[in-house]
Coordinates of C-alpha atoms in Angstrom, one line a residue:
M1435 CA 0.0 0.0 0.0
Y1436 CA 1.2 3.5 -0.9
R1437 CA 1.9 5.5 2.3
K1438 CA 2.7 9.1 2.8
K1439 CA 2.8 11.6 5.7
L1440 CA 1.5 15.1 5.2
I1441 CA 1.8 18.0 7.6
I1442 CA -1.0 20.6 7.2
I1443 CA -0.8 23.9 9.0
I1444 CA -4.2 25.5 9.6
S1445 CA -5.7 28.1 11.9
I1446 CA -6.6 25.5 14.6
G1447 CA -3.1 23.9 14.8
I1448 CA -1.1 21.2 13.2
L1449 CA -2.6 17.9 12.0
F1450 CA -0.5 14.8 11.3
I1451 CA -2.2 12.6 8.7
D1452 CA -1.0 9.1 8.0
N1453 CA -2.2 6.5 5.4
L1454 CA -3.6 9.2 3.2
V1455 CA -5.1 6.8 0.7
A1456 CA -8.5 6.8 -1.1
Q1457 CA -9.7 3.3 -0.2
Q1458 CA -12.8 3.2 -2.3
W1459 CA -14.4 3.6 -5.8
N1460 CA -16.2 6.9 -6.1
P1461 CA -19.0 7.6 -8.6
L1462 CA -18.3 10.3 -11.2
P1463 CA -20.7 12.5 -13.1
L1464 CA -22.9 10.6 -15.5
L1465 CA -21.9 10.9 -19.2
V1466 CA -24.7 12.9 -20.7
V1467 CA -25.4 14.4 -24.1
G1468 CA -28.5 16.7 -23.9
T1469 CA -31.0 14.5 -22.1
D1470 CA -29.4 11.2 -23.2
T1471 CA -27.2 9.2 -20.8
V1472 CA -24.4 7.0 -22.1
T1473 CA -25.3 3.3 -21.7
S1474 CA -22.1 1.7 -22.8
V1475 CA -18.4 2.5 -22.8
S1476 CA -16.1 0.6 -25.2
E1477 CA -12.7 2.0 -24.1
I1478 CA -11.1 4.2 -21.5
D1479 CA -7.8 5.9 -22.5
N1480 CA -5.4 8.4 -21.0
Y1481 CA -3.1 10.7 -23.0
A1482 CA -1.2 13.7 -21.6
N1483 CA -3.3 13.9 -18.4
N1484 CA -6.6 13.9 -20.5
L1485 CA -9.1 11.1 -20.1
Y1486 CA -11.1 9.8 -23.0
F1487 CA -14.2 7.6 -22.8
S1488 CA -15.3 6.0 -26.1
T1489 CA -19.0 5.5 -25.8
N1490 CA -22.3 4.8 -27.6
K1491 CA -22.8 8.6 -27.5
G1492 CA -19.5 9.6 -29.0
L1493 CA -16.2 10.6 -27.4
F1494 CA -16.0 12.2 -24.0
K1495 CA -12.9 14.0 -22.7
S1496 CA -12.0 15.1 -19.2
S1497 CA -9.0 17.3 -18.3
D1498 CA -9.6 17.1 -14.6
N1499 CA -9.5 13.4 -13.8
G1500 CA -13.1 12.8 -14.5
N1501 CA -14.8 15.5 -12.5
N1502 CA -16.1 17.3 -15.6
W1503 CA -16.7 16.0 -19.2
T1504 CA -16.9 17.5 -22.7
N1505 CA -18.3 15.5 -25.6
L1506 CA -16.1 16.0 -28.7
T1507 CA -18.0 14.2 -31.5
W1508 CA -21.7 13.5 -31.0
T1509 CA -22.9 16.8 -32.5
N1510 CA -19.7 17.6 -34.3
G1511 CA -19.6 17.4 -38.1
I1512 CA -18.6 14.2 -39.9
A1513 CA -18.3 12.2 -36.6
A1514 CA -21.8 13.3 -35.3
N1515 CA -24.2 10.6 -34.0
Q1516 CA -21.5 7.9 -34.2
K1517 CA -20.8 5.3 -31.6
I1518 CA -17.1 5.6 -30.8
T1519 CA -15.3 2.3 -30.2
N1520 CA -11.6 3.3 -30.0
T1521 CA -9.5 6.4 -29.3
F1522 CA -5.9 7.0 -30.0
V1523 CA -4.0 10.3 -29.5
D1524 CA -0.7 10.7 -31.3
T1525 CA 1.3 12.5 -28.7
S1526 CA 3.9 13.6 -31.2
N1527 CA 1.4 16.1 -32.8
S1528 CA -1.7 15.8 -30.6
Y1529 CA -3.8 14.4 -33.5
I1530 CA -6.8 12.5 -32.2
Y1531 CA -8.1 9.4 -34.0
V1532 CA -11.4 7.8 -33.2
S1533 CA -13.2 4.8 -34.7
S1534 CA -16.8 3.9 -35.3
D1535 CA -17.6 0.4 -36.3
S1536 CA -16.3 0.8 -39.9
S1537 CA -14.6 4.3 -40.1
I1538 CA -11.8 6.3 -38.5
Y1539 CA -12.0 10.0 -38.0
K1540 CA -9.2 12.4 -37.3
S1541 CA -8.9 15.8 -35.5
T1542 CA -5.9 18.0 -35.8
D1543 CA -7.4 20.7 -33.5
N1544 CA -8.0 18.9 -30.2
G1545 CA -11.4 17.7 -31.2
A1546 CA -12.9 21.0 -32.4
S1547 CA -13.4 19.5 -35.9
W1548 CA -13.1 16.1 -37.6
V1549 CA -12.2 14.8 -41.0
T1550 CA -12.6 11.4 -42.6
T1551 CA -9.5 9.2 -43.2
A1552 CA -8.7 6.5 -45.8
I1553 CA -10.6 4.1 -43.5
N1554 CA -14.1 5.4 -44.3
N1555 CA -17.0 2.9 -44.2
N1556 CA -14.7 0.3 -45.7
L1557 CA -13.4 -1.6 -42.7
K1558 CA -15.6 -3.6 -40.3
F1559 CA -15.0 -4.3 -36.6
I1560 CA -12.2 -1.9 -35.8
N1561 CA -10.7 -3.2 -32.5
D1562 CA -7.7 -1.0 -31.8
I1563 CA -5.7 2.0 -33.0
N1564 CA -2.0 2.4 -32.0
K1565 CA 1.3 3.6 -33.3
L1566 CA 4.5 1.6 -34.1
G1567 CA 7.4 3.7 -35.1
N1568 CA 6.0 6.3 -37.5
N1569 CA 3.1 4.1 -38.5
I1570 CA -0.5 4.4 -37.3
V1571 CA -1.6 0.7 -37.0
V1572 CA -5.2 -0.5 -37.0
A1573 CA -6.4 -4.0 -35.8
H1574 CA -9.7 -5.2 -37.0
G1575 CA -11.9 -8.2 -37.5
N1576 CA -14.4 -10.7 -36.0
Y1577 CA -14.9 -14.4 -36.0
L1578 CA -15.1 -14.3 -39.8
G1579 CA -11.6 -12.9 -40.2
G1580 CA -9.6 -9.8 -39.9
G1581 CA -6.1 -8.3 -40.1
I1582 CA -3.9 -5.2 -39.7
Q1583 CA -3.8 -2.0 -41.8
L1584 CA -1.2 0.7 -41.4
S1585 CA -0.4 4.2 -42.5
S1586 CA 2.8 6.3 -42.5
D1587 CA 0.9 9.6 -43.4
G1588 CA -1.7 9.9 -40.7
L1589 CA -4.3 7.7 -42.4
N1590 CA -4.4 9.7 -45.5
S1591 CA -3.6 6.5 -47.2
V1592 CA -3.3 2.9 -45.9
Q1593 CA -1.7 -0.4 -46.8
V1594 CA -2.6 -3.9 -45.8
A1595 CA -0.1 -5.7 -43.5
S1596 CA 1.1 -9.2 -44.1
I1597 CA -0.7 -11.2 -41.5
A1598 CA -3.2 -14.1 -41.1
N1599 CA -6.8 -13.5 -42.0
I1600 CA -8.1 -13.8 -38.4
E1601 CA -9.5 -11.4 -35.8
M1602 CA -6.9 -9.0 -34.5
R1603 CA -7.8 -7.3 -31.2
D1604 CA -5.2 -5.3 -29.3
I1605 CA -1.8 -3.8 -30.2
L1606 CA 1.2 -3.5 -27.8
D1607 CA 4.4 -1.6 -28.5
F1608 CA 7.0 -3.3 -26.4
A1609 CA 10.8 -3.9 -26.4
G1610 CA 11.2 -2.4 -29.9
A1611 CA 8.6 -4.6 -31.5
G1612 CA 4.8 -4.7 -32.0
F1613 CA 2.6 -7.5 -30.6
V1614 CA -1.1 -8.1 -31.4
A1615 CA -3.6 -10.1 -29.4
A1616 CA -5.5 -12.4 -31.8
T1617 CA -7.6 -15.5 -32.1
G1618 CA -5.4 -18.5 -31.1
G1619 CA -2.4 -16.5 -29.9
T1620 CA -0.2 -13.5 -30.5
Y1621 CA 1.6 -12.1 -33.5
K1622 CA 4.8 -10.0 -33.6
S1623 CA 6.1 -7.4 -36.0
T1624 CA 9.7 -6.0 -36.1
D1625 CA 9.1 -3.6 -39.0
N1626 CA 6.6 -1.2 -37.4
G1627 CA 3.5 -3.2 -38.4
L1628 CA 4.1 -4.1 -42.0
N1629 CA 4.8 -7.8 -41.6
W1630 CA 3.5 -10.1 -38.7
N1631 CA 4.3 -13.6 -37.7
P1632 CA 2.8 -15.9 -35.1
I1633 CA 5.0 -16.2 -32.0
G1634 CA 5.1 -18.3 -29.0
T1635 CA 4.1 -21.7 -27.6
G1636 CA 1.7 -22.4 -24.8
H1637 CA -1.2 -20.3 -26.0
P1638 CA -4.7 -21.5 -25.0
I1639 CA -6.3 -24.0 -27.4
G1640 CA -9.5 -22.5 -28.8
G1641 CA -8.8 -19.2 -27.1
K1642 CA -9.0 -15.6 -28.3
Y1643 CA -6.8 -12.9 -26.7
G1644 CA -8.6 -9.6 -26.3
E1645 CA -6.1 -7.4 -24.4
I1646 CA -2.3 -7.5 -24.2
I1647 CA -0.1 -5.3 -21.9
N1648 CA 3.3 -5.4 -20.3
E1649 CA 4.3 -4.9 -16.7
G1650 CA 8.0 -4.6 -16.5
N1651 CA 9.5 -7.3 -18.7
R1652 CA 6.4 -9.5 -18.5
I1653 CA 3.7 -9.6 -21.2
L1654 CA 0.2 -10.5 -20.1
A1655 CA -2.6 -11.5 -22.5
S1656 CA -6.2 -11.9 -21.6
D1657 CA -8.5 -14.5 -23.1
I1658 CA -12.1 -13.4 -23.7
F1659 CA -13.3 -16.9 -24.7
G1660 CA -12.9 -18.1 -21.1
K1661 CA -9.4 -19.5 -21.0
G1662 CA -8.2 -16.9 -18.4
L1663 CA -5.0 -15.0 -18.3
Y1664 CA -1.6 -15.9 -19.8
K1665 CA 1.9 -14.6 -19.3
S1666 CA 5.3 -14.5 -21.1
D1667 CA 8.6 -13.6 -19.5
D1668 CA 10.7 -14.0 -22.7
N1669 CA 9.2 -11.5 -25.1
G1670 CA 6.4 -13.8 -26.2
V1671 CA 8.4 -16.9 -27.0
T1672 CA 6.7 -19.1 -24.4
W1673 CA 3.4 -18.6 -22.6
G1674 CA 1.8 -20.1 -19.5
R1675 CA -1.2 -19.5 -17.2
A1676 CA -1.0 -16.5 -14.8
D1677 CA -2.2 -17.7 -11.4
S1678 CA -4.5 -20.5 -12.3
S1679 CA -5.9 -20.5 -8.8
T1680 CA -7.5 -17.1 -9.6
F1681 CA -8.3 -17.5 -13.3
H1682 CA -9.7 -21.0 -13.1
S1683 CA -12.4 -23.0 -14.9
F1684 CA -14.3 -20.9 -17.5
C1685 CA -12.8 -17.4 -16.9
Q1686 CA -13.4 -14.6 -19.3
V1687 CA -11.0 -11.7 -18.9
F1688 CA -12.5 -8.7 -20.7
D1689 CA -10.1 -5.9 -20.0
M1690 CA -6.7 -5.2 -18.4
V1691 CA -4.8 -2.1 -17.4
E1692 CA -1.6 -1.3 -15.6
S1693 CA -0.5 1.8 -13.7
N1694 CA 2.4 2.4 -11.2
G1695 CA 2.9 -1.2 -10.5
T1696 CA -0.7 -2.2 -10.1
I1697 CA -2.5 -4.3 -12.7
L1698 CA -6.3 -4.5 -12.8
T1699 CA -8.5 -7.0 -14.7
T1700 CA -12.2 -7.4 -15.1
V1701 CA -13.6 -10.9 -15.4
D1702 CA -16.7 -13.0 -15.6
G1703 CA -17.5 -16.7 -15.1
P1704 CA -16.8 -18.9 -12.1
C1705 CA -13.5 -17.0 -11.5
N1706 CA -15.7 -13.9 -10.8
A1707 CA -16.5 -15.1 -7.2
A1708 CA -18.5 -11.8 -6.5
A1709 CA -15.3 -9.8 -7.4
P1710 CA -15.4 -9.0 -11.1
I1711 CA -12.4 -6.6 -10.8
K1712 CA -9.2 -8.1 -9.5
S1713 CA -5.7 -6.7 -8.9
S1714 CA -2.1 -7.7 -8.7
V1715 CA 0.8 -5.7 -7.3
D1716 CA 3.5 -8.4 -7.9
N1717 CA 3.8 -8.4 -11.6
G1718 CA 0.7 -10.6 -12.1
N1719 CA 1.9 -13.6 -10.0
S1720 CA -1.0 -13.3 -7.5
W1721 CA -4.4 -11.6 -7.5
G1722 CA -7.0 -10.4 -5.2
A1723 CA -10.4 -8.7 -5.3
F1724 CA -10.4 -5.0 -6.0
M1725 CA -14.0 -4.1 -5.2
T1726 CA -14.0 -2.3 -1.8
N1727 CA -17.4 -0.5 -2.0
L1728 CA -18.0 -1.2 -5.7
P1729 CA -21.4 -2.9 -6.4
N1730 CA -21.1 -6.5 -7.7
A1731 CA -22.1 -6.0 -11.3
F1732 CA -20.8 -6.4 -14.9
Y1733 CA -17.7 -4.2 -15.6
S1734 CA -16.3 -4.7 -19.1
V1735 CA -13.9 -1.8 -19.3
L1736 CA -11.0 -0.4 -17.3
G1737 CA -8.8 2.7 -17.6
A1738 CA -5.9 4.4 -15.7
N1739 CA -4.3 7.8 -15.3
A1740 CA -0.8 7.1 -14.1
S1741 CA -0.1 10.8 -13.4
T1742 CA -2.8 10.9 -10.7
G1743 CA -2.6 7.3 -9.5
C1744 CA -6.3 6.7 -10.5
F1745 CA -8.2 3.8 -12.1
F1746 CA -11.6 4.1 -13.9
T1747 CA -14.4 1.7 -14.8
F1748 CA -18.0 1.8 -15.9
N1749 CA -21.0 0.0 -14.3
N1750 CA -23.0 -1.4 -17.2
G1751 CA -26.1 -1.8 -15.1
T1752 CA -26.4 1.6 -13.4
K1753 CA -24.5 3.5 -16.2
V1754 CA -22.3 5.1 -13.6
P1755 CA -18.5 5.7 -14.2
Y1756 CA -16.3 5.2 -11.2
R1757 CA -12.8 6.4 -10.1
Y1758 CA -10.4 4.8 -7.6
C1759 CA -7.3 6.8 -6.6
T1760 CA -4.5 4.9 -4.9
S1761 CA -2.7 8.1 -3.7
T1762 CA -5.0 11.2 -3.6
D1763 CA -3.5 14.2 -1.9
I1764 CA -6.2 16.0 0.1
N1765 CA -5.2 19.3 -1.4
N1766 CA -6.0 18.0 -4.9
I1767 CA -9.6 17.1 -4.1
N1768 CA -11.9 19.0 -6.5
N1769 CA -13.6 21.9 -4.8
D1770 CA -16.0 23.5 -7.3
S1771 CA -17.4 26.5 -5.5
S1772 CA -19.3 27.5 -8.6
K1773 CA -21.6 24.6 -8.1
M1774 CA -21.7 24.2 -4.3
L1775 CA -20.9 26.3 -1.3
V1776 CA -20.2 24.7 2.1
Y1777 CA -20.0 26.9 5.2
P1778 CA -18.9 27.7 7.8
N1779 CA -15.6 25.9 7.1
P1780 CA -13.9 25.3 9.6
A1781 CA -17.1 24.3 11.4
D1782 CA -18.1 23.6 15.0
N1783 CA -21.6 22.0 15.1
F1784 CA -23.4 22.5 11.8
I1785 CA -22.6 22.9 8.1
T1786 CA -24.9 24.4 5.5
I1787 CA -24.8 23.4 1.9
T1788 CA -25.9 25.8 -0.8
T1789 CA -26.3 24.4 -4.4
E1790 CA -28.8 24.5 -7.2
L1791 CA -28.5 20.8 -7.7
K1792 CA -31.3 18.5 -6.5
I1793 CA -29.6 16.7 -3.7
E1794 CA -30.2 12.9 -3.6
K1795 CA -27.7 11.9 -0.9
I1796 CA -24.9 13.4 1.2
T1797 CA -22.0 11.5 2.7
I1798 CA -19.1 12.4 4.9
M1799 CA -15.8 10.5 4.5
D1800 CA -12.6 10.5 6.5
V1801 CA -9.2 10.9 4.9
A1802 CA -8.9 7.2 4.3
G1803 CA -12.0 7.2 2.2
K1804 CA -14.2 5.5 4.8
E1805 CA -17.8 6.7 5.0
I1806 CA -18.5 8.2 8.4
K1807 CA -22.1 9.6 8.1
S1808 CA -24.8 9.6 5.5
F1809 CA -27.8 11.9 5.2
A1810 CA -31.2 11.8 3.3
K1811 CA -31.9 13.8 0.2
S1812 CA -32.5 17.5 0.3
N1813 CA -31.0 17.8 3.8
K1814 CA -28.9 20.9 3.4
V1815 CA -28.0 21.5 7.1
I1816 CA -25.6 18.9 8.4
D1817 CA -24.9 18.2 12.0
V1818 CA -21.2 17.5 12.5
S1819 CA -21.1 18.1 16.3
D1820 CA -20.3 14.5 17.0
L1821 CA -17.2 14.3 14.7
S1822 CA -13.7 14.5 16.1
N1823 CA -11.6 17.5 15.2
G1824 CA -9.9 17.0 11.8
I1825 CA -10.3 16.9 8.1
Y1826 CA -13.1 15.3 6.2
F1827 CA -14.7 15.2 2.8
I1828 CA -18.3 16.0 2.1
Q1829 CA -19.8 14.4 -1.0
V1830 CA -23.1 15.7 -2.5
Y1831 CA -24.8 13.4 -5.0
S1832 CA -27.5 14.6 -7.5
D1833 CA -29.1 12.5 -10.2
T1834 CA -26.4 13.5 -12.7
E1835 CA -23.1 14.2 -10.8
M1836 CA -21.2 14.1 -7.5
L1837 CA -19.4 17.1 -5.9
T1838 CA -16.7 16.8 -3.3
Q1839 CA -15.4 19.4 -0.9
K1840 CA -12.9 19.3 1.9
I1841 CA -14.2 20.4 5.3
I1842 CA -12.5 21.0 8.7
K1843 CA -14.1 20.1 12.0
Q1844 CA -12.8 22.2 14.9

């Protein structure tokens, strides 16, 4: 567990705070366009401290770790009204690429406008967009077949890579080579995506890899057909099961993400065991539940923001996005005074909340993320007289968003 000590000097004295760790998943504002709420998220990405959610209502971007969202495509030109399945940002020039089912659109002005590319209603089932060397590389296909296409000119033109005609899912740039997760195993390219060859032994028979990542020198590939999770410690030459005691029986691993030494997976099947999200902090050797307060439901997608130490997911049932931060400094908690005023602060006995939001619930949490008190809807005067002196967080929930402010009890 990440530990840090923080000394805060305030008007009532000096507080010593230990174990300053957010120990729970917190709901984020719903992803909404007009009056329509997002019902599915295909992918969660992070580039240059910006979060991107690819959804059935287009591409959402957040520059403040998920507290506020802007939709970049749903009502915007050529990409309007398109479900977005994948997002890639070329950090060398900040160009954004997004895919619908059969097309890829590009923005050269941070999402203000979009243009078509050479992949325009002519490529079905686009599964991933990435970059190998100077080439933009696209993986595509379904059970009927698929492949790789690539471009050295920003998808103004494309060429077809030399690779088997099978479904290609996820692309990894690792150790100077490209790897792609595919039906039956993995493929490797040493020429920036032009030519691919099957690599490795020990792949699951009858399996289909969906995600492929690296943690240190280890490669991990997840099987969405129920074969579990596989690992390779020799650049993909040999493969074996990763912790078969966790990924046992029929085990679908839908998504996988790594950040600051922690790996998360989302699973279904008997390996779920009421914990559909699992984590590893030892390079994937052993795994445990990563649910804390998260409702047991179906979670098909994961994301991470390494710069903030936060993970993200989406509850497919309630349509709520969640954030879990492993090391959240209390001074970095979002305090949006334009939407909510909490006073007096510091407080002795009572706190008043002023907001135009229709309040559904109010909770008070300590600095470890543990809920201390909860209040009914529309209760805007909160009794804190029984709290010990110190720092807390008050969370106000409406039907569309959640606001957090730091409060001091004195």
